[in-house]
Short mmCIF file of N, CA and C in Angstrom, two decimals:
data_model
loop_
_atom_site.label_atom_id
_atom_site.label_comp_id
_atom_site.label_asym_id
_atom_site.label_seq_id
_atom_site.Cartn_x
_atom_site.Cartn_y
_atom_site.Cartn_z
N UNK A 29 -5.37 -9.06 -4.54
CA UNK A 29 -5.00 -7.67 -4.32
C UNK A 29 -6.26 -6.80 -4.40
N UNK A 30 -6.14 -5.68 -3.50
CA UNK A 30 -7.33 -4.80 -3.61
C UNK A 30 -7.91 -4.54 -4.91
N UNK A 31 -6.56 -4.02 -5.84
CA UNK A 31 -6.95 -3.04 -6.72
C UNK A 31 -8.17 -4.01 -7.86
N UNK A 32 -7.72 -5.21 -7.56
CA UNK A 32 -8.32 -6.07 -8.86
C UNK A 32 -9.53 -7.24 -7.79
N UNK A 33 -9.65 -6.94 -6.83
CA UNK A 33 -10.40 -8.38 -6.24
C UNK A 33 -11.69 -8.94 -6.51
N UNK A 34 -12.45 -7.51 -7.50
CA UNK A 34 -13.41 -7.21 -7.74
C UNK A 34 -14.19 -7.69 -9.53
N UNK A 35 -12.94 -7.91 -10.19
CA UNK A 35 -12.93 -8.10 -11.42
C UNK A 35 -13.22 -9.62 -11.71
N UNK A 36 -14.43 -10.51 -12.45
CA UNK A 36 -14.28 -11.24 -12.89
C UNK A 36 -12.75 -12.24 -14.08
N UNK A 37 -12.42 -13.03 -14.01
CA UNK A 37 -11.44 -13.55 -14.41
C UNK A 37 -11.45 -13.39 -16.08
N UNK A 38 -11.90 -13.36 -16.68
CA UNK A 38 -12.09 -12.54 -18.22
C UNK A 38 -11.66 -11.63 -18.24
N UNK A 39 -12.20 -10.69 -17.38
CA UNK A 39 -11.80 -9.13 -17.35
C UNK A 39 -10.19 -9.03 -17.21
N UNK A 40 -10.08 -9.94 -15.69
CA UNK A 40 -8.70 -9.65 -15.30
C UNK A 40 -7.91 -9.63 -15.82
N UNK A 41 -7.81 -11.23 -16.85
CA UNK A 41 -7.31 -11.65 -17.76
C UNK A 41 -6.51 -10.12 -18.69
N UNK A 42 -7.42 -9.58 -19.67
CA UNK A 42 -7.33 -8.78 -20.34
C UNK A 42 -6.80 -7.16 -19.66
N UNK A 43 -7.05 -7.59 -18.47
CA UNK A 43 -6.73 -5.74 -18.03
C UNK A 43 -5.28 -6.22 -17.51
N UNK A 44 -4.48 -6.95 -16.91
CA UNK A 44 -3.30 -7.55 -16.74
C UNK A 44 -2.28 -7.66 -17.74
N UNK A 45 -3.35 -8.14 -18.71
CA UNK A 45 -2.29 -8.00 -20.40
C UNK A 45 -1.70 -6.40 -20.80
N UNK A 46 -2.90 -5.83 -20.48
CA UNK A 46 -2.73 -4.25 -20.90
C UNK A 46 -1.90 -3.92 -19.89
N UNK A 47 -1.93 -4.12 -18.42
CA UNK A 47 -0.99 -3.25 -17.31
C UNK A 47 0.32 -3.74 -17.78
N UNK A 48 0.89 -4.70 -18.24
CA UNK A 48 2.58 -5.06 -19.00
C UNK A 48 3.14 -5.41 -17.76
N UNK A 49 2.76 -6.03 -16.88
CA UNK A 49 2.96 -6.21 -15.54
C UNK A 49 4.77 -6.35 -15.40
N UNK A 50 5.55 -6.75 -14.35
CA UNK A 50 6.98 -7.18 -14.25
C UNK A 50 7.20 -8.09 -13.23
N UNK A 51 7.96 -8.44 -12.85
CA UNK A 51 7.55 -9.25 -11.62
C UNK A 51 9.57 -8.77 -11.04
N UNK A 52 9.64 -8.44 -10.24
CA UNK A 52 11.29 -8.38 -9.66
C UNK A 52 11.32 -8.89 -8.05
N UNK A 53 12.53 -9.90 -8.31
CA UNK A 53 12.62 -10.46 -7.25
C UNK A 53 13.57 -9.97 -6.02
N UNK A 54 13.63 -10.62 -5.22
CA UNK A 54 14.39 -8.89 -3.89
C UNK A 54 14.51 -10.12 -3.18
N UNK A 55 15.82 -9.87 -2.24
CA UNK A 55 16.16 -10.78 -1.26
C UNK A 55 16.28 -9.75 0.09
N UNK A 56 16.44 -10.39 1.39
CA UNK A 56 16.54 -9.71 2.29
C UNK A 56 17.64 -8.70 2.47
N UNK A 57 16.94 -7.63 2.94
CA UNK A 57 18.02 -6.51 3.09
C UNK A 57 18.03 -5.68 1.56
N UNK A 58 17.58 -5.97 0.83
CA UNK A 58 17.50 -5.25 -0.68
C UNK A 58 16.47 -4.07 -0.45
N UNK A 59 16.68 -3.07 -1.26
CA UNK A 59 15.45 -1.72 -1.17
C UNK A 59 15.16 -2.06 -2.36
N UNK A 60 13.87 -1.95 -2.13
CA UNK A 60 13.03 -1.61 -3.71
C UNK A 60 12.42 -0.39 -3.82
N UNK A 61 12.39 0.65 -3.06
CA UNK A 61 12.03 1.98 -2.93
C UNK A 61 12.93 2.67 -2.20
N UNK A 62 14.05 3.96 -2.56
CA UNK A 62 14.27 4.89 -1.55
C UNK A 62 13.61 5.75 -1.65
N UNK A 63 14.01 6.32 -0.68
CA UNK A 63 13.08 7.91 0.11
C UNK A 63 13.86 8.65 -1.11
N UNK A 64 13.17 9.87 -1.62
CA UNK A 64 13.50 10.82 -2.32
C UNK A 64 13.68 10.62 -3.50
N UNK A 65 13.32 9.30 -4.08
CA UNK A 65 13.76 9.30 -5.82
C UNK A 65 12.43 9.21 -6.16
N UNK A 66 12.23 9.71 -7.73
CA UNK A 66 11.39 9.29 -8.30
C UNK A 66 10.64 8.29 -8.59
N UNK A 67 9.56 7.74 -8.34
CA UNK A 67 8.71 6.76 -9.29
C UNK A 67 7.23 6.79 -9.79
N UNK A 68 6.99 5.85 -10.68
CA UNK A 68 6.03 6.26 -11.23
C UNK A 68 5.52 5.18 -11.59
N UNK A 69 5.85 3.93 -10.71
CA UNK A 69 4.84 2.70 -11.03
C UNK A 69 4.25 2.28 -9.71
N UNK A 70 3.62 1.61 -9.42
CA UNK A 70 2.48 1.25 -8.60
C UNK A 70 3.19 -0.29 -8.47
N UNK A 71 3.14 -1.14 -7.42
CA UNK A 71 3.84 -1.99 -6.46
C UNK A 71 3.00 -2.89 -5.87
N UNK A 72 3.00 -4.30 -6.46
CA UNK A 72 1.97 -5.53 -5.09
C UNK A 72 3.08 -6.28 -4.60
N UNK A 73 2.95 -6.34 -3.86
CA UNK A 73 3.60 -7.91 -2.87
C UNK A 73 2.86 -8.96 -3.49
N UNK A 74 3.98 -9.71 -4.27
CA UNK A 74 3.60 -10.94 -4.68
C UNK A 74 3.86 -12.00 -3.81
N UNK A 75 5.03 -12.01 -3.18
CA UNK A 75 5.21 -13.11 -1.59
C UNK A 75 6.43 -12.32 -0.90
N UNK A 76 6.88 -12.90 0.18
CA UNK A 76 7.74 -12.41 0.96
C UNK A 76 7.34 -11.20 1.82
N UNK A 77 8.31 -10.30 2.73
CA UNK A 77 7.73 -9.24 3.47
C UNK A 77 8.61 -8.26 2.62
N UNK A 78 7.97 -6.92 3.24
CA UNK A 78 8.43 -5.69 2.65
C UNK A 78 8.10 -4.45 4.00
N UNK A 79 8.87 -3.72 4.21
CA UNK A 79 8.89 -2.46 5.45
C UNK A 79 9.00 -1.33 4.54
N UNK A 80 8.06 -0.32 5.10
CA UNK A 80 8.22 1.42 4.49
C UNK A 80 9.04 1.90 5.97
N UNK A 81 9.77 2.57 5.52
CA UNK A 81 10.57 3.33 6.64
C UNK A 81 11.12 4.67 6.33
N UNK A 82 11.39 4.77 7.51
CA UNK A 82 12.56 6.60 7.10
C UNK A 82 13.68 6.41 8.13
N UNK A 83 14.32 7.00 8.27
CA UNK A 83 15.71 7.88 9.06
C UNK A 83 15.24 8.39 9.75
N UNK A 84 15.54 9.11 11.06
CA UNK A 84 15.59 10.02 11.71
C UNK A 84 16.85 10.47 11.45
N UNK A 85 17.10 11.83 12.19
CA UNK A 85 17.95 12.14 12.49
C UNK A 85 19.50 11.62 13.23
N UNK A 86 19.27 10.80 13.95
CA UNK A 86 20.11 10.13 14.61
C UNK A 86 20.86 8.96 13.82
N UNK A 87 19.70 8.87 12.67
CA UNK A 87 19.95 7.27 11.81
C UNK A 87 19.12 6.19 12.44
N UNK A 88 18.36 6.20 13.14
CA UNK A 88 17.23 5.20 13.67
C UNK A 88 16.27 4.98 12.40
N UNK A 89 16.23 3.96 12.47
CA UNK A 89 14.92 3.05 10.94
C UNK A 89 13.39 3.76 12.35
N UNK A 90 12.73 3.99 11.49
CA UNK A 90 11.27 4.25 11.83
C UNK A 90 10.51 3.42 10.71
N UNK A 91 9.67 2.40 11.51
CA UNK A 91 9.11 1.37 10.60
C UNK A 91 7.86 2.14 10.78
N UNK A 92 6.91 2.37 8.95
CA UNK A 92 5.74 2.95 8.96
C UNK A 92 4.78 1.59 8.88
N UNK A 93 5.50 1.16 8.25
CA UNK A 93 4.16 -0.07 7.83
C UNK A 93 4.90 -1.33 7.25
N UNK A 94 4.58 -2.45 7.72
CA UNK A 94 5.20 -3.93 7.14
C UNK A 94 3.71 -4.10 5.50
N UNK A 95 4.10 -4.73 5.06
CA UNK A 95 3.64 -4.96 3.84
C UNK A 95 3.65 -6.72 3.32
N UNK A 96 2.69 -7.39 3.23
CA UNK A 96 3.04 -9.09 3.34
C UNK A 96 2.14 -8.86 1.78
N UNK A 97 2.15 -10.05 1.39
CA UNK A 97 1.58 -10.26 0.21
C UNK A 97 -0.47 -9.65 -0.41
N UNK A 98 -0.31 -9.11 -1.68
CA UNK A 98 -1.11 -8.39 -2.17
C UNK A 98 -1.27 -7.30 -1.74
N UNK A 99 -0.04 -6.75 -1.12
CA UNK A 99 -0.16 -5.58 -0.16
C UNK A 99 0.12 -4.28 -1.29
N UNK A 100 -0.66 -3.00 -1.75
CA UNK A 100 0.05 -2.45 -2.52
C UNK A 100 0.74 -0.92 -1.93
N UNK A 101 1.78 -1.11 -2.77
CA UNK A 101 2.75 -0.04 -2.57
C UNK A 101 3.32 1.00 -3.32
N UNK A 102 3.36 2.37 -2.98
CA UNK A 102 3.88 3.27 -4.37
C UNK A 102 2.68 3.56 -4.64
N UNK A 103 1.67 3.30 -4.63
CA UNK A 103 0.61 4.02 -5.39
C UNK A 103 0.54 5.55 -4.97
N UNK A 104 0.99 6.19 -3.35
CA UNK A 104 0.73 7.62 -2.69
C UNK A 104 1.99 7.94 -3.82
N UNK A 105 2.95 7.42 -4.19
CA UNK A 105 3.81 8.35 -4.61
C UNK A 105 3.87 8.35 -5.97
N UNK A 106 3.37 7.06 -6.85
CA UNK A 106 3.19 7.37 -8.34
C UNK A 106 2.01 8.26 -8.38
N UNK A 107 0.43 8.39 -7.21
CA UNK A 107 -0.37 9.20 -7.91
C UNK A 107 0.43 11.06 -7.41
N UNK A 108 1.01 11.03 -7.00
CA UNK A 108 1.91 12.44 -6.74
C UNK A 108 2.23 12.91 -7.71
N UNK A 109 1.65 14.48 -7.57
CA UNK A 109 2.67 15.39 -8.80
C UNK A 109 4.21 15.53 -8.88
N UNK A 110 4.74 15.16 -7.75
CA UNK A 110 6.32 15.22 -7.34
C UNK A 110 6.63 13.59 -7.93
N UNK A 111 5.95 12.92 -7.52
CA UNK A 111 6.58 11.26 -7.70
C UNK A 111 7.84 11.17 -7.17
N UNK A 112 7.79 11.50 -5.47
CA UNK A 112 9.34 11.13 -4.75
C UNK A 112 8.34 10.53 -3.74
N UNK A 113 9.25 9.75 -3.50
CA UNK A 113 8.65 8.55 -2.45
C UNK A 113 9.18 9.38 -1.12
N UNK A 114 8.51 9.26 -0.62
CA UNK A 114 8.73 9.91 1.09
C UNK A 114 9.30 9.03 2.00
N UNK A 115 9.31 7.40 1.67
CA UNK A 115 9.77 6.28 2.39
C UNK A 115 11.21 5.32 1.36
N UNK A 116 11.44 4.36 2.21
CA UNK A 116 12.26 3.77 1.63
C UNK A 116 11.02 1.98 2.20
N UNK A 117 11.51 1.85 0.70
CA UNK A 117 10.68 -0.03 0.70
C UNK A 117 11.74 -1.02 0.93
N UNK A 118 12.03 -1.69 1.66
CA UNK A 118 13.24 -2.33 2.47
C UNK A 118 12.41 -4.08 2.39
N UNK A 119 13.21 -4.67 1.75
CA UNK A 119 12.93 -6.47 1.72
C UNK A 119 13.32 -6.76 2.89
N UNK A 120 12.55 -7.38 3.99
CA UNK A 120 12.88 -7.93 5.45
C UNK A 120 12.70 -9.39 5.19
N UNK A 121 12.32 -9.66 4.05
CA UNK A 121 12.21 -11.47 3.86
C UNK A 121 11.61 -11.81 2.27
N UNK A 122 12.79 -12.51 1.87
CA UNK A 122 12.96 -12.75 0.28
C UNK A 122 11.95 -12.73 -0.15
N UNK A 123 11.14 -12.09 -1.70
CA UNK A 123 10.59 -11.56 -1.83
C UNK A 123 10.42 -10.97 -3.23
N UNK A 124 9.41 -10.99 -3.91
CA UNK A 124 8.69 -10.38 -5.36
C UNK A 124 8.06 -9.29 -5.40
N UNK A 125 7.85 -8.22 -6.44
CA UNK A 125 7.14 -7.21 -6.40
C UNK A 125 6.72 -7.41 -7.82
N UNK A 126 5.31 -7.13 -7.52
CA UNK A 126 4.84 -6.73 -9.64
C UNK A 126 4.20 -5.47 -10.01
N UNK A 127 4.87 -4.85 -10.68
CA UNK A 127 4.86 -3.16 -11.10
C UNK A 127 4.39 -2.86 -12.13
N UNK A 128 3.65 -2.52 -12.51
CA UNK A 128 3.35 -1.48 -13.47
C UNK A 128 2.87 0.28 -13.15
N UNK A 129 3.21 0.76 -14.56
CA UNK A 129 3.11 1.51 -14.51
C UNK A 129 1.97 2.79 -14.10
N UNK A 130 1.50 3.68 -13.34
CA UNK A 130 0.76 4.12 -12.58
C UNK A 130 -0.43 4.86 -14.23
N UNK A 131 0.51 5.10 -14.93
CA UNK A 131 -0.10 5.57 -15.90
C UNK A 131 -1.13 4.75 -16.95
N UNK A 132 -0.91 3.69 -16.62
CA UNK A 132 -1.85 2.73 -17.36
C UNK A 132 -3.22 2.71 -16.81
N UNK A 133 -3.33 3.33 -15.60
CA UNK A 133 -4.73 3.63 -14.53
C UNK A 133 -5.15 4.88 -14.67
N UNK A 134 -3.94 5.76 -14.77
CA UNK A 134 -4.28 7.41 -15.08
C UNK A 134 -4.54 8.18 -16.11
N UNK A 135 -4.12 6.92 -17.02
CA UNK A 135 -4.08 8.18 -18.83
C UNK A 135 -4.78 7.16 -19.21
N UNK A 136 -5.61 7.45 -20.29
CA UNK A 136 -6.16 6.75 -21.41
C UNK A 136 -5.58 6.32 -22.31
N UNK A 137 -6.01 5.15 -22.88
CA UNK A 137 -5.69 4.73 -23.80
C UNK A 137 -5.00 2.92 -23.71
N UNK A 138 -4.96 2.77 -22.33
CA UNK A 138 -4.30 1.38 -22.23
C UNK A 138 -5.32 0.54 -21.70
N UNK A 139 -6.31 1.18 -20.91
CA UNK A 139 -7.24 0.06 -20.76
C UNK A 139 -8.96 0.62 -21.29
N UNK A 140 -10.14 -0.29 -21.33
CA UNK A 140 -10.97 0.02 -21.51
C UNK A 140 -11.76 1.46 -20.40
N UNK A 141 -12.68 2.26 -20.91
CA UNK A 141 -12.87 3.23 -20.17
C UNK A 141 -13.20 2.63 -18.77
N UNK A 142 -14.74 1.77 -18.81
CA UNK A 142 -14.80 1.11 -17.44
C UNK A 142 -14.31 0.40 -16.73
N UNK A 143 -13.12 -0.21 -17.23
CA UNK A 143 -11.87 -1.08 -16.29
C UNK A 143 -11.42 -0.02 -15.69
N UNK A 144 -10.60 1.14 -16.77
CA UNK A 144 -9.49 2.37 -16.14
C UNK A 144 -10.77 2.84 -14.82
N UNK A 145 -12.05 3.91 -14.94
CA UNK A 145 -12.49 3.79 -13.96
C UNK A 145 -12.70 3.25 -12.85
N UNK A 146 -13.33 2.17 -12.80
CA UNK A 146 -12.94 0.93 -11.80
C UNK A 146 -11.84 1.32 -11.10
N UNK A 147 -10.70 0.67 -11.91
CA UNK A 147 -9.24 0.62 -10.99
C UNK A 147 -8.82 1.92 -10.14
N UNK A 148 -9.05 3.33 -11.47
CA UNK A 148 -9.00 4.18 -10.49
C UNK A 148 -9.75 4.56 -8.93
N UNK A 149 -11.34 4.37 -9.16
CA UNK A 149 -11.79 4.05 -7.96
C UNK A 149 -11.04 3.71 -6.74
N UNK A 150 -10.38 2.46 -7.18
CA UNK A 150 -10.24 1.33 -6.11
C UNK A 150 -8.88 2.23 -5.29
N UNK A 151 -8.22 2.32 -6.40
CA UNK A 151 -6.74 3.61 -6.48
C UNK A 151 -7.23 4.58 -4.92
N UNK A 152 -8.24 5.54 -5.67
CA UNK A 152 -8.78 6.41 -4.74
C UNK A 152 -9.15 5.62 -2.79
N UNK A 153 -10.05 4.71 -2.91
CA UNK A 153 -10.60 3.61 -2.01
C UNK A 153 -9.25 3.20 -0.96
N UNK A 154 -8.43 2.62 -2.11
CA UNK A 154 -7.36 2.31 -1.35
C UNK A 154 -6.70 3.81 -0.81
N UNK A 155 -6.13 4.51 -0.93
CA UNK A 155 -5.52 5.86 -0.29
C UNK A 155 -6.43 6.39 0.82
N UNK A 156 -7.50 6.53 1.21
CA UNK A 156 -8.24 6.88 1.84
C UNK A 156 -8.50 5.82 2.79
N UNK A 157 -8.67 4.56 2.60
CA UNK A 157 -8.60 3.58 3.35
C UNK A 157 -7.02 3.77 3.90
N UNK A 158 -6.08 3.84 3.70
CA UNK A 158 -4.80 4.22 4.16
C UNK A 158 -4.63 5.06 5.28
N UNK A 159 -5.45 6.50 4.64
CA UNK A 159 -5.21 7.47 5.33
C UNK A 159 -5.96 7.66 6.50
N UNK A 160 -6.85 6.94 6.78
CA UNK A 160 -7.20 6.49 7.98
C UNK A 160 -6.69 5.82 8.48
N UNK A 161 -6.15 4.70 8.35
CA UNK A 161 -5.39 3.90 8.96
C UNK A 161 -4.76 4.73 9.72
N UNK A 162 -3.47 5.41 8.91
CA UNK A 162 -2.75 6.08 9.86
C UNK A 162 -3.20 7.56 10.54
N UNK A 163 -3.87 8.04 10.37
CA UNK A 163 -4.94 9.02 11.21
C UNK A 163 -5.09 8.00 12.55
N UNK A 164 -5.83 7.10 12.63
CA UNK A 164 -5.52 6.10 13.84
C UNK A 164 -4.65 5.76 14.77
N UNK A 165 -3.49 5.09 13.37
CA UNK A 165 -2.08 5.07 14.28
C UNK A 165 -1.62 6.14 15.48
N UNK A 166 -1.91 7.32 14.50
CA UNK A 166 -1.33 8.47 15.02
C UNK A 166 -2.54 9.13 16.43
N UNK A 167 -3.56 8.48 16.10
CA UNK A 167 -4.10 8.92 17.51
C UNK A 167 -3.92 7.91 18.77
N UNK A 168 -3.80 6.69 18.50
CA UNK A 168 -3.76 5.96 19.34
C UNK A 168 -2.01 6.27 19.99
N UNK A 169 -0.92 6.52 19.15
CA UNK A 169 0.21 7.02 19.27
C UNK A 169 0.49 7.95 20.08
N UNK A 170 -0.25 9.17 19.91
CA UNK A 170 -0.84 10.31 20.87
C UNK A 170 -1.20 9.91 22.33
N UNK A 171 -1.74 8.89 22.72
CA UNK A 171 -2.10 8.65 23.94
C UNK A 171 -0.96 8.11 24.63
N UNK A 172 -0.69 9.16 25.86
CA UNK A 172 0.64 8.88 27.00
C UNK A 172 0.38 7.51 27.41
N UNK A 173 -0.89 7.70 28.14
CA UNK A 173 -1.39 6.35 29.52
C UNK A 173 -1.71 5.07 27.96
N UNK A 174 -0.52 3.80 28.28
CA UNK A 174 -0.79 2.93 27.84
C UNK A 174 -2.18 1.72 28.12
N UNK A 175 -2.37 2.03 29.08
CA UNK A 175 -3.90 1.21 29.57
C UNK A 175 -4.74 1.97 28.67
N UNK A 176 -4.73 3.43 28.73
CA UNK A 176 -6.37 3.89 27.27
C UNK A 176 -5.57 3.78 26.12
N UNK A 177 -4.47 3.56 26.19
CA UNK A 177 -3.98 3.63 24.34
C UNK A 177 -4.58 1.91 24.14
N UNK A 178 -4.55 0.69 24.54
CA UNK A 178 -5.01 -0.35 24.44
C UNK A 178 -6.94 -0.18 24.53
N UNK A 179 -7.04 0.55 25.33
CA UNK A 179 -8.59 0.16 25.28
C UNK A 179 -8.82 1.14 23.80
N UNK A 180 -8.03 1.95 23.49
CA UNK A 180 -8.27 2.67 22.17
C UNK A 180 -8.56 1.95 20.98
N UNK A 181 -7.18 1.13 20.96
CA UNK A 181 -6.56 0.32 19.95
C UNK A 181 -8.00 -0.96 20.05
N UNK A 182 -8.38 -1.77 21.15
CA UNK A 182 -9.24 -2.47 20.90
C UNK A 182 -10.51 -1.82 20.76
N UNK A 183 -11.08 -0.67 20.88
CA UNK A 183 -12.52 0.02 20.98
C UNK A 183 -12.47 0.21 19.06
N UNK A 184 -11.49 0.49 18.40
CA UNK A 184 -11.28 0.96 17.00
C UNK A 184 -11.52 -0.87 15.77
N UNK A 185 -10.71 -2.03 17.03
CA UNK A 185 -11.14 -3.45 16.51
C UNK A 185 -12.41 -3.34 16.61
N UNK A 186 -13.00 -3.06 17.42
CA UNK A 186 -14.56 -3.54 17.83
C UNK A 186 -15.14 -2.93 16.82
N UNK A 187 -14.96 -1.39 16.65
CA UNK A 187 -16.21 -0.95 15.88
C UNK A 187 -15.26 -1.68 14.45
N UNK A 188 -14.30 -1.81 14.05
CA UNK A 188 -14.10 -2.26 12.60
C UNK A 188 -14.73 -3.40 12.46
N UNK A 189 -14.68 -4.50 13.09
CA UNK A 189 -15.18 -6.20 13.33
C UNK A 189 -16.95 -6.41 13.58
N UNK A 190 -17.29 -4.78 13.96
CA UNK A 190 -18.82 -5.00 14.18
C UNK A 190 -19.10 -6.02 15.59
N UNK A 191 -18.07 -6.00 16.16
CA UNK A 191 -18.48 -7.07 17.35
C UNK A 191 -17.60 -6.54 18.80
N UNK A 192 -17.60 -7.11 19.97
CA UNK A 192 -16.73 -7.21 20.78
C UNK A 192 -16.01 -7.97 20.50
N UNK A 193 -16.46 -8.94 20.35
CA UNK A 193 -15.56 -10.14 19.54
C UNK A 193 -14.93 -10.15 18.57
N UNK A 194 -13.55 -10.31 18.39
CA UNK A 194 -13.10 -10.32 17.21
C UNK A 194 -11.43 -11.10 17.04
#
């Protein structure tokens, strides 16, 4: 997982003990997030798939993002002053999540100062890495003519991959 990929196995060890981790298991078709409720823990894909979605109006699912393992989730809405999830987390294939609490990264006192830093970092790293992502989506989305929305979509591989090749 992002948040930890960085941490020697000692460390991990000990900062894992402190997060009080959970592990909940979800079968297909189960939500582990709706739109509009509160939360306030932070979310990995331990195996199986997982979909963020919403409603429209009509009742149409709008899929934002599939989610496969070490994928993390909840973090935009535990670091929120509101803590309402804007999506619903939908199990599309049986499936684990391990949660802890967002506050064990945000408040002091549960982990060492330079672990909590660290993680928060990564916290930050990851959201911003996100929010490009979909800044992307949404431009390549924007484009009517499907022939430049593809040369878009591959011109955005290229420069990420550093190559034509990829």
């Amino acid at each position: 997982c992002y948040l930890f990929s960085d941490f020697d196995r000692k460390s991990l060890g000990s900062i894992i003990k402190n997060l009080d981790l959970k592990v909940t298991e979800y079968k297909k078709g189960e939500a582990a997030v709706l739109l509009g409720e509160k939360y306030t823990d932070i979310f990995i894909v331990l195996n199986g798939e997982f979909r963020m979605s919403q409603y429209n109006e009509a009742g149409k699912e709008l899929v934002m993002q599939k989610a496969k393992a070490s994928y993390i989730l909840g973090l935009d809405t535990a670091a929120n002053v509101k803590k309402t999830s804007a999506y619903n987390v939908l199990c599309t294939k049986d499936g684990s999540l391990i949660s802890f609490g967002a506050d064990k990264i945000f408040a002091q006192g549960y982990l060492d100062d330079n672990a909590r830093l660290h993680l928060y970092e990564r916290c930050i790293q990851f959201l911003a890495n996100e929010n490009i992502r979909k800044f992307h989506k949404a431009e390549i989305l924007s484009i009517r003519n499907p022939r430049k929305k593809i040369i878009k979509y591959l011109s955005l591989q290229s420069a990420r991959y550093g190559s034509k090749e990829f």
